[in-house]
Short mmCIF file of C-alpha atoms (C1' of nucleotides) in Angstrom, two decimals:
data_model
loop_
_atom_site.label_atom_id
_atom_site.label_comp_id
_atom_site.label_asym_id
_atom_site.label_seq_id
_atom_site.Cartn_x
_atom_site.Cartn_y
_atom_site.Cartn_z
CA UNK A 331 5.20 -30.22 -26.39
CA UNK A 332 3.05 -27.22 -27.59
CA UNK A 333 3.09 -26.64 -23.39
CA UNK A 334 -0.07 -25.42 -22.70
CA UNK A 335 -1.73 -25.29 -19.35
CA UNK A 336 -4.94 -24.25 -17.29
CA UNK A 337 -4.96 -21.40 -14.94
CA UNK A 338 -4.09 -23.42 -12.04
CA UNK A 339 -0.71 -24.07 -13.93
CA UNK A 340 0.05 -20.33 -14.65
CA UNK A 341 -0.76 -19.95 -10.69
CA UNK A 342 1.67 -22.84 -10.09
CA UNK A 343 4.35 -21.25 -12.03
CA UNK A 344 4.06 -17.47 -11.49
CA UNK A 345 3.07 -17.89 -7.73
CA UNK A 346 0.26 -15.57 -7.96
CA UNK A 347 -3.35 -17.11 -6.83
CA UNK A 348 -5.94 -18.40 -9.71
CA UNK A 349 -8.24 -15.37 -8.19
CA UNK A 350 -5.50 -12.74 -8.79
CA UNK A 351 -4.70 -13.99 -12.00
CA UNK A 352 -8.20 -13.94 -13.57
CA UNK A 353 -8.50 -10.37 -11.88
CA UNK A 354 -5.79 -9.28 -13.60
CA UNK A 355 -7.20 -10.37 -16.70
CA UNK A 356 -9.95 -8.20 -15.97
CA UNK A 357 -7.98 -4.94 -15.68
CA UNK A 358 -6.03 -5.61 -18.80
CA UNK A 359 -3.08 -6.78 -17.32
CA UNK A 360 -3.21 -10.38 -19.63
CA UNK A 361 -3.40 -10.33 -23.47
CA UNK A 362 -4.61 -12.98 -25.87
CA UNK A 363 -6.26 -15.40 -23.29
CA UNK A 364 -7.45 -18.44 -25.15
CA UNK A 365 -10.22 -20.98 -24.46
CA UNK A 366 -10.49 -24.80 -24.79
CA UNK A 367 -13.86 -26.52 -25.78
CA UNK A 368 -14.81 -26.33 -22.03
CA UNK A 369 -14.36 -22.67 -21.91
CA UNK A 370 -11.24 -22.86 -19.49
CA UNK A 371 -8.31 -20.57 -20.22
CA UNK A 372 -5.51 -21.52 -22.03
CA UNK A 373 -2.03 -20.16 -21.41
CA UNK A 374 1.32 -20.95 -22.48
CA UNK A 375 5.14 -20.12 -21.75
CA UNK A 376 4.69 -16.33 -22.60
CA UNK A 377 2.29 -15.50 -20.43
CA UNK A 378 4.28 -17.07 -17.52
CA UNK A 379 7.38 -14.75 -18.22
CA UNK A 380 4.56 -11.86 -18.91
CA UNK A 381 3.28 -12.61 -15.64
CA UNK A 382 6.76 -12.92 -13.74
CA UNK A 383 7.67 -9.61 -15.33
CA UNK A 384 4.82 -7.91 -14.15
CA UNK A 385 5.42 -9.09 -10.93
CA UNK A 386 8.62 -7.67 -10.37
CA UNK A 387 7.64 -4.35 -11.59
CA UNK A 388 4.57 -4.50 -9.38
CA UNK A 389 6.86 -5.13 -6.29
CA UNK A 390 8.84 -2.48 -7.46
CA UNK A 391 6.23 0.37 -7.19
CA UNK A 392 4.49 0.13 -10.73
CA UNK A 393 0.81 0.28 -10.30
CA UNK A 394 -2.26 -1.32 -11.79
CA UNK A 395 -2.87 1.41 -14.29
CA UNK A 396 0.94 1.30 -15.39
CA UNK A 397 1.13 -2.35 -15.99
CA UNK A 398 -2.07 -2.39 -17.99
CA UNK A 399 -0.55 0.57 -20.09
CA UNK A 400 2.28 -1.88 -20.89
CA UNK A 401 0.39 -4.43 -21.50
CA UNK A 402 -1.54 -2.70 -24.01
CA UNK A 403 1.16 -1.38 -25.72
CA UNK A 404 2.77 -4.80 -25.96
CA UNK A 405 -0.44 -5.85 -27.98
CA UNK A 406 0.35 -3.00 -30.47
CA UNK A 407 3.65 -3.81 -31.82
CA UNK A 408 7.10 -2.56 -32.25
CA UNK A 409 5.61 1.10 -33.04
CA UNK A 410 4.79 1.58 -29.06
CA UNK A 411 8.48 0.51 -27.95
CA UNK A 412 9.73 4.12 -27.65
CA UNK A 413 7.03 4.66 -25.36
CA UNK A 414 7.32 1.55 -23.29
CA UNK A 415 10.66 2.52 -22.76
CA UNK A 416 9.58 5.78 -21.26
CA UNK A 417 7.34 4.53 -19.48
CA UNK A 418 10.06 1.85 -17.73
CA UNK A 419 12.68 4.54 -17.32
CA UNK A 420 10.27 6.73 -15.19
CA UNK A 421 10.11 3.53 -13.44
CA UNK A 422 13.43 3.54 -12.95
CA UNK A 423 14.01 7.11 -12.04
CA UNK A 424 11.49 6.27 -8.92
CA UNK A 425 13.33 3.40 -7.77
CA UNK A 426 16.54 5.20 -7.70
CA UNK A 427 14.52 7.71 -5.56
CA UNK A 428 13.47 4.83 -3.32
CA UNK A 429 16.31 3.34 -3.08
CA UNK A 430 18.14 6.60 -1.58
CA UNK A 431 15.13 6.89 0.69
CA UNK A 432 15.70 3.52 1.94
CA UNK A 433 19.52 4.10 2.63
CA UNK A 434 18.66 7.38 4.47
CA UNK A 435 16.57 5.74 6.54
CA UNK A 436 18.50 2.81 7.22
CA UNK A 437 20.77 5.47 8.76
CA UNK A 438 17.98 7.23 11.22
CA UNK A 439 17.36 3.78 12.24
CA UNK A 440 21.09 2.77 12.97
CA UNK A 441 21.39 6.40 14.57
CA UNK A 442 18.01 5.57 16.79
CA UNK A 443 19.53 2.18 18.05
CA UNK A 444 22.59 4.25 19.09
CA UNK A 445 20.90 6.53 20.81
CA UNK A 446 18.77 3.93 22.52
CA UNK A 447 22.35 2.37 23.24
CA UNK A 448 23.47 4.97 25.04
CA UNK A 449 20.67 5.81 26.84
CA UNK A 450 21.00 2.53 28.43
CA UNK A 451 24.21 2.63 29.43
CA UNK A 452 23.88 5.92 30.95
CA UNK A 453 20.42 4.90 32.36
CA UNK A 454 19.83 8.57 31.43
CA UNK A 455 18.21 10.10 28.27
CA UNK A 456 20.76 11.97 26.04
CA UNK A 457 19.90 14.92 24.13
CA UNK A 458 17.73 14.31 21.18
CA UNK A 459 19.01 13.15 18.19
CA UNK A 460 18.21 15.67 15.07
CA UNK A 461 15.56 14.73 12.90
CA UNK A 462 17.57 14.31 10.13
CA UNK A 463 19.87 11.51 9.46
CA UNK A 464 23.69 12.25 9.68
CA UNK A 465 24.49 12.11 5.78
CA UNK A 466 21.64 13.71 4.42
CA UNK A 467 23.18 16.98 6.85
CA UNK A 468 26.46 16.06 5.51
CA UNK A 469 25.48 16.68 1.90
CA UNK A 470 23.30 19.23 3.15
CA UNK A 471 25.60 21.36 4.44
CA UNK A 472 29.32 20.76 4.03
CA UNK B 259 9.48 30.86 25.06
CA UNK B 260 6.89 27.45 26.09
CA UNK B 261 6.40 26.91 22.62
CA UNK B 262 3.09 25.31 22.56
CA UNK B 263 0.62 25.26 19.58
CA UNK B 264 -2.13 24.03 18.61
CA UNK B 265 -3.17 21.14 16.27
CA UNK B 266 -2.59 23.35 13.00
CA UNK B 267 0.86 24.36 13.85
CA UNK B 268 1.32 20.56 14.41
CA UNK B 269 0.05 19.99 10.88
CA UNK B 270 2.58 22.76 9.14
CA UNK B 271 5.53 21.79 11.39
CA UNK B 272 5.01 18.08 9.94
CA UNK B 273 3.93 18.47 6.84
CA UNK B 274 0.56 15.93 7.76
CA UNK B 275 -2.88 16.94 7.59
CA UNK B 276 -4.59 18.04 10.98
CA UNK B 277 -6.94 14.96 9.96
CA UNK B 278 -4.41 12.59 9.82
CA UNK B 279 -2.82 13.95 12.86
CA UNK B 280 -6.30 13.54 15.18
CA UNK B 281 -6.95 10.15 13.34
CA UNK B 282 -2.56 9.05 14.07
CA UNK B 283 -3.96 9.85 18.10
CA UNK B 284 -6.88 7.21 17.82
CA UNK B 285 -4.35 5.09 16.46
CA UNK B 286 -2.33 5.60 19.74
CA UNK B 287 0.25 6.99 17.97
CA UNK B 288 0.36 10.56 19.71
CA UNK B 289 0.85 10.06 22.87
CA UNK B 290 0.38 12.67 26.08
CA UNK B 291 -1.79 15.19 24.18
CA UNK B 292 -3.18 17.88 26.76
CA UNK B 293 -6.18 20.25 25.98
CA UNK B 294 -6.51 24.14 26.78
CA UNK B 295 -9.46 25.59 28.37
CA UNK B 296 -11.16 25.35 25.14
CA UNK B 297 -10.95 21.56 24.53
CA UNK B 298 -8.26 22.13 21.88
CA UNK B 299 -5.15 19.75 21.66
CA UNK B 300 -1.75 21.47 22.57
CA UNK B 301 1.27 19.84 21.20
CA UNK B 302 5.16 20.78 21.85
CA UNK B 303 8.39 20.84 19.70
CA UNK B 304 8.74 16.97 21.46
CA UNK B 305 5.65 16.34 19.30
CA UNK B 306 7.08 17.64 16.24
CA UNK B 307 10.13 15.13 16.30
CA UNK B 308 7.87 12.15 17.44
CA UNK B 309 5.78 13.05 14.46
CA UNK B 310 8.45 13.61 11.71
CA UNK B 311 9.98 10.25 13.36
CA UNK B 312 7.57 8.08 12.74
CA UNK B 313 6.61 9.56 9.00
CA UNK B 314 10.00 8.56 8.10
CA UNK B 315 9.63 4.91 9.75
CA UNK B 316 6.23 5.08 7.92
CA UNK B 317 7.68 5.65 4.67
CA UNK B 318 10.13 3.02 5.35
CA UNK B 319 7.54 0.10 5.78
CA UNK B 320 6.46 0.57 8.96
CA UNK B 321 3.03 -0.50 9.95
CA UNK B 322 0.76 1.71 11.90
CA UNK B 323 0.25 -1.21 14.35
CA UNK B 324 4.27 -1.01 14.41
CA UNK B 325 4.50 2.51 15.06
CA UNK B 326 1.87 2.29 17.51
CA UNK B 327 3.74 -0.49 19.69
CA UNK B 328 6.82 1.67 19.69
CA UNK B 329 4.53 4.97 21.04
CA UNK B 330 3.50 2.70 23.86
CA UNK B 331 6.65 1.67 24.41
CA UNK B 332 8.25 4.66 24.73
CA UNK B 333 5.79 6.05 27.01
CA UNK B 334 7.01 3.06 29.52
CA UNK B 335 10.19 4.20 29.97
CA UNK B 336 14.15 3.20 30.02
CA UNK B 337 13.01 -0.45 30.83
CA UNK B 338 11.42 -0.73 27.43
CA UNK B 339 14.64 0.07 25.41
CA UNK B 340 15.58 -3.59 24.16
CA UNK B 341 12.67 -4.24 22.95
CA UNK B 342 11.83 -0.59 20.70
CA UNK B 343 15.87 -1.75 19.72
CA UNK B 344 14.72 -4.85 18.47
CA UNK B 345 11.55 -3.40 16.84
CA UNK B 346 13.90 -0.83 14.74
CA UNK B 347 16.48 -3.55 14.15
CA UNK B 348 13.85 -5.96 12.22
CA UNK B 349 12.26 -2.84 10.26
CA UNK B 350 16.35 -2.39 9.61
CA UNK B 351 16.48 -6.48 7.96
CA UNK B 352 13.39 -5.42 5.88
CA UNK B 353 14.62 -2.33 5.00
CA UNK B 354 18.25 -3.87 3.98
CA UNK B 355 16.32 -6.33 1.71
CA UNK B 356 14.20 -3.98 0.56
CA UNK B 357 16.67 -2.29 -1.04
CA UNK B 358 18.28 -5.35 -2.59
CA UNK B 359 15.23 -6.18 -4.20
CA UNK B 360 14.95 -2.78 -5.87
CA UNK B 361 18.27 -2.89 -6.61
CA UNK B 362 17.48 -6.09 -8.67
CA UNK B 363 14.44 -4.79 -10.10
CA UNK B 364 16.63 -1.61 -11.33
CA UNK B 365 18.90 -4.35 -13.32
CA UNK B 366 15.94 -5.75 -14.71
CA UNK B 367 14.56 -2.40 -15.96
CA UNK B 368 17.82 -1.59 -17.26
CA UNK B 369 17.95 -4.92 -19.02
CA UNK B 370 14.37 -4.49 -20.61
CA UNK B 371 15.18 -1.46 -21.62
CA UNK B 372 18.14 -2.42 -23.31
CA UNK B 373 16.14 -5.03 -24.72
CA UNK B 374 13.58 -2.80 -26.55
CA UNK B 375 16.71 -0.65 -28.04
CA UNK B 376 18.07 -3.82 -29.61
CA UNK B 377 14.65 -4.44 -31.07
CA UNK B 378 14.28 -1.33 -32.26
CA UNK B 379 17.17 -1.02 -34.26
CA UNK B 380 16.94 -4.34 -35.45
CA UNK B 381 13.02 -4.26 -36.07
CA UNK B 382 12.70 -7.66 -35.22
CA UNK B 383 11.77 -9.27 -31.68
CA UNK B 384 15.28 -10.39 -30.56
CA UNK B 385 15.06 -13.98 -28.52
CA UNK B 386 13.35 -13.68 -25.00
CA UNK B 387 15.37 -11.78 -21.80
CA UNK B 388 15.42 -14.55 -18.69
CA UNK B 389 13.13 -13.71 -15.90
CA UNK B 390 15.94 -13.07 -13.31
CA UNK B 391 18.23 -10.18 -13.58
CA UNK B 392 21.76 -11.01 -14.90
CA UNK B 393 23.03 -10.07 -11.87
CA UNK B 394 21.26 -12.48 -9.57
CA UNK B 395 22.25 -15.06 -11.74
CA UNK B 396 25.65 -14.68 -12.07
CA UNK B 397 25.27 -14.47 -7.94
CA UNK B 398 23.21 -17.66 -7.65
CA UNK B 399 25.58 -20.27 -10.18
CA UNK B 400 28.90 -18.60 -10.68
"C1'" DC C 1457 -21.68 42.57 18.99
"C1'" DC C 1458 -20.81 39.73 15.50
"C1'" DT C 1459 -17.93 37.40 11.91
"C1'" DT C 1460 -14.18 34.80 10.68
"C1'" DG C 1461 -11.13 31.02 11.47
"C1'" DA C 1462 -9.33 27.32 13.92
"C1'" DC C 1463 -10.69 23.95 16.30
"C1'" DC C 1464 -14.00 19.68 18.17
"C1'" DT C 1465 -16.77 14.83 17.62
"C1'" DT C 1466 -18.90 11.36 14.91
"C1'" DG C 1467 -18.83 8.42 11.44
"C1'" DA C 1468 -19.34 7.67 6.51
"C1'" DG C 1469 -16.55 7.53 2.44
"C1'" DT C 1470 -11.86 6.54 -0.78
"C1'" DG C 1471 -8.55 4.24 -3.58
"C1'" DC C 1472 -5.67 0.27 -3.97
"C1'" DG C 1473 -4.99 -4.32 -4.80
"C1'" DC C 1474 -6.59 -8.10 -4.15
"C1'" DT C 1475 -9.76 -12.08 -2.00
"C1'" DC C 1476 -13.41 -14.67 -1.34
"C1'" DA C 1477 -18.07 -17.17 -1.29
"C1'" DA C 1478 -21.87 -18.94 -3.78
"C1'" DG C 1479 -23.75 -21.95 -7.14
"C1'" DG C 1480 -22.79 -24.06 -11.11
"C1'" DA C 1481 -20.04 -26.96 -15.22
"C1'" DT C 1482 -16.68 -29.91 -17.02
"C1'" DG C 1483 -13.20 -33.26 -17.32
"C1'" DT C 1484 -10.42 -37.07 -15.34
"C1'" DT C 1485 -10.28 -41.31 -12.37
"C1'" DC C 1486 -11.33 -45.30 -10.79
"C1'" DG D 733 -21.17 -43.79 -13.23
"C1'" DA D 734 -19.96 -41.61 -9.46
"C1'" DA D 735 -16.39 -38.87 -7.11
"C1'" DC D 736 -13.53 -35.68 -7.22
"C1'" DA D 737 -10.56 -31.70 -8.46
"C1'" DT D 738 -10.70 -28.00 -11.61
"C1'" DC D 739 -12.52 -24.68 -13.89
"C1'" DC D 740 -16.35 -20.93 -14.70
"C1'" DT D 741 -18.91 -16.12 -13.65
"C1'" DT D 742 -21.06 -12.67 -11.27
"C1'" DG D 743 -20.25 -9.58 -7.17
"C1'" DA D 744 -19.37 -8.72 -2.59
"C1'" DG D 745 -15.56 -8.13 1.18
"C1'" DC D 746 -11.15 -6.98 3.44
"C1'" DG D 747 -7.50 -4.49 4.94
"C1'" DC D 748 -4.75 -0.53 5.14
"C1'" DA D 749 -4.35 4.27 5.38
"C1'" DC D 750 -6.34 7.77 5.01
"C1'" DT D 751 -9.48 11.35 3.81
"C1'" DC D 752 -13.65 14.20 4.25
"C1'" DA D 753 -18.70 15.58 5.46
"C1'" DA D 754 -21.79 17.38 8.75
"C1'" DG D 755 -23.06 19.56 12.20
"C1'" DG D 756 -21.51 22.04 16.21
"C1'" DT D 757 -18.02 24.89 20.01
"C1'" DC D 758 -14.58 29.01 20.64
"C1'" DA D 759 -11.53 32.82 20.90
"C1'" DA D 760 -9.95 36.87 18.72
"C1'" DG D 761 -10.43 40.68 16.18
"C1'" DG D 762 -13.23 44.85 13.89
#
DNA sequence: CCTTGACCTTGAGTGCGCTCAAGGATGTTC
DNA sequence: GAACATCCTTGAGCGCACTCAAGGTCAAGG
């Protein structure tokens, strides 16, 4: 059970389109793709892992350029482990920041919805909200 | 102190470029922009509020189309308050989902970094990580 | 006056990440 | 042996959200 498959199989296994997979390859995001007798691309389970991982990173804010870097570092073996870690940790910092930003936005949305509630009940526009969410103000000037 | 200003002033106050502000206007994101004798746009503090709010929503995943909808609903008065709330609550749900996704990604990054650590210490590649972060697996199959 | 700087309009260009079209080859199934 | 799915390459096109270039108008300061 060597478990090798063509591009359609990879597409099915990873949820990406065959177009996207070929495009990823031109972008240097998929290493070591072999061909069969007829010139078709042949993949194995490692490729599935790699693509799923890249996809999760991409949806998390990693650019194609960074995915390319990560992929090529992967090809270069264990000596590049520190750089791969650094790349991931930089992404982690961005993720952390983004989570905070989204949490602040959620607070702002809640305040705006509450403001609209008040407006609807009073049938008159209440005094404007401050532009910055309550929590941020509390943190900034306690 | 009527506090009115031209487009440069609005740009300074909101951190957007004058290009972007004019483009936003063509997209229907800035209502009721008056002109002075010379044809210049004249803004007031309400516009600053509006733009800052839109900007926070945009960075949170709201599209230009949704911002346009919100803006035009705002022009139509209190009768549209329920629809404005619905729009914001839909965005809130997306934000919530995105936060969870980012938190899962953070876990995955941590696992990958830990995996690289192990690899570096052993100088030999450990058995592969599962593609799904630990926390998600724990939730899915307890 | 005349220069300087902020403003105007129209329309084109950019960067990212795909997505698809055209035209053709291969391989499996009946 | 013919139909059909799947694959191939090259190159163009798209959607989003800007961003800028060209060529001008207008108003305040020196």
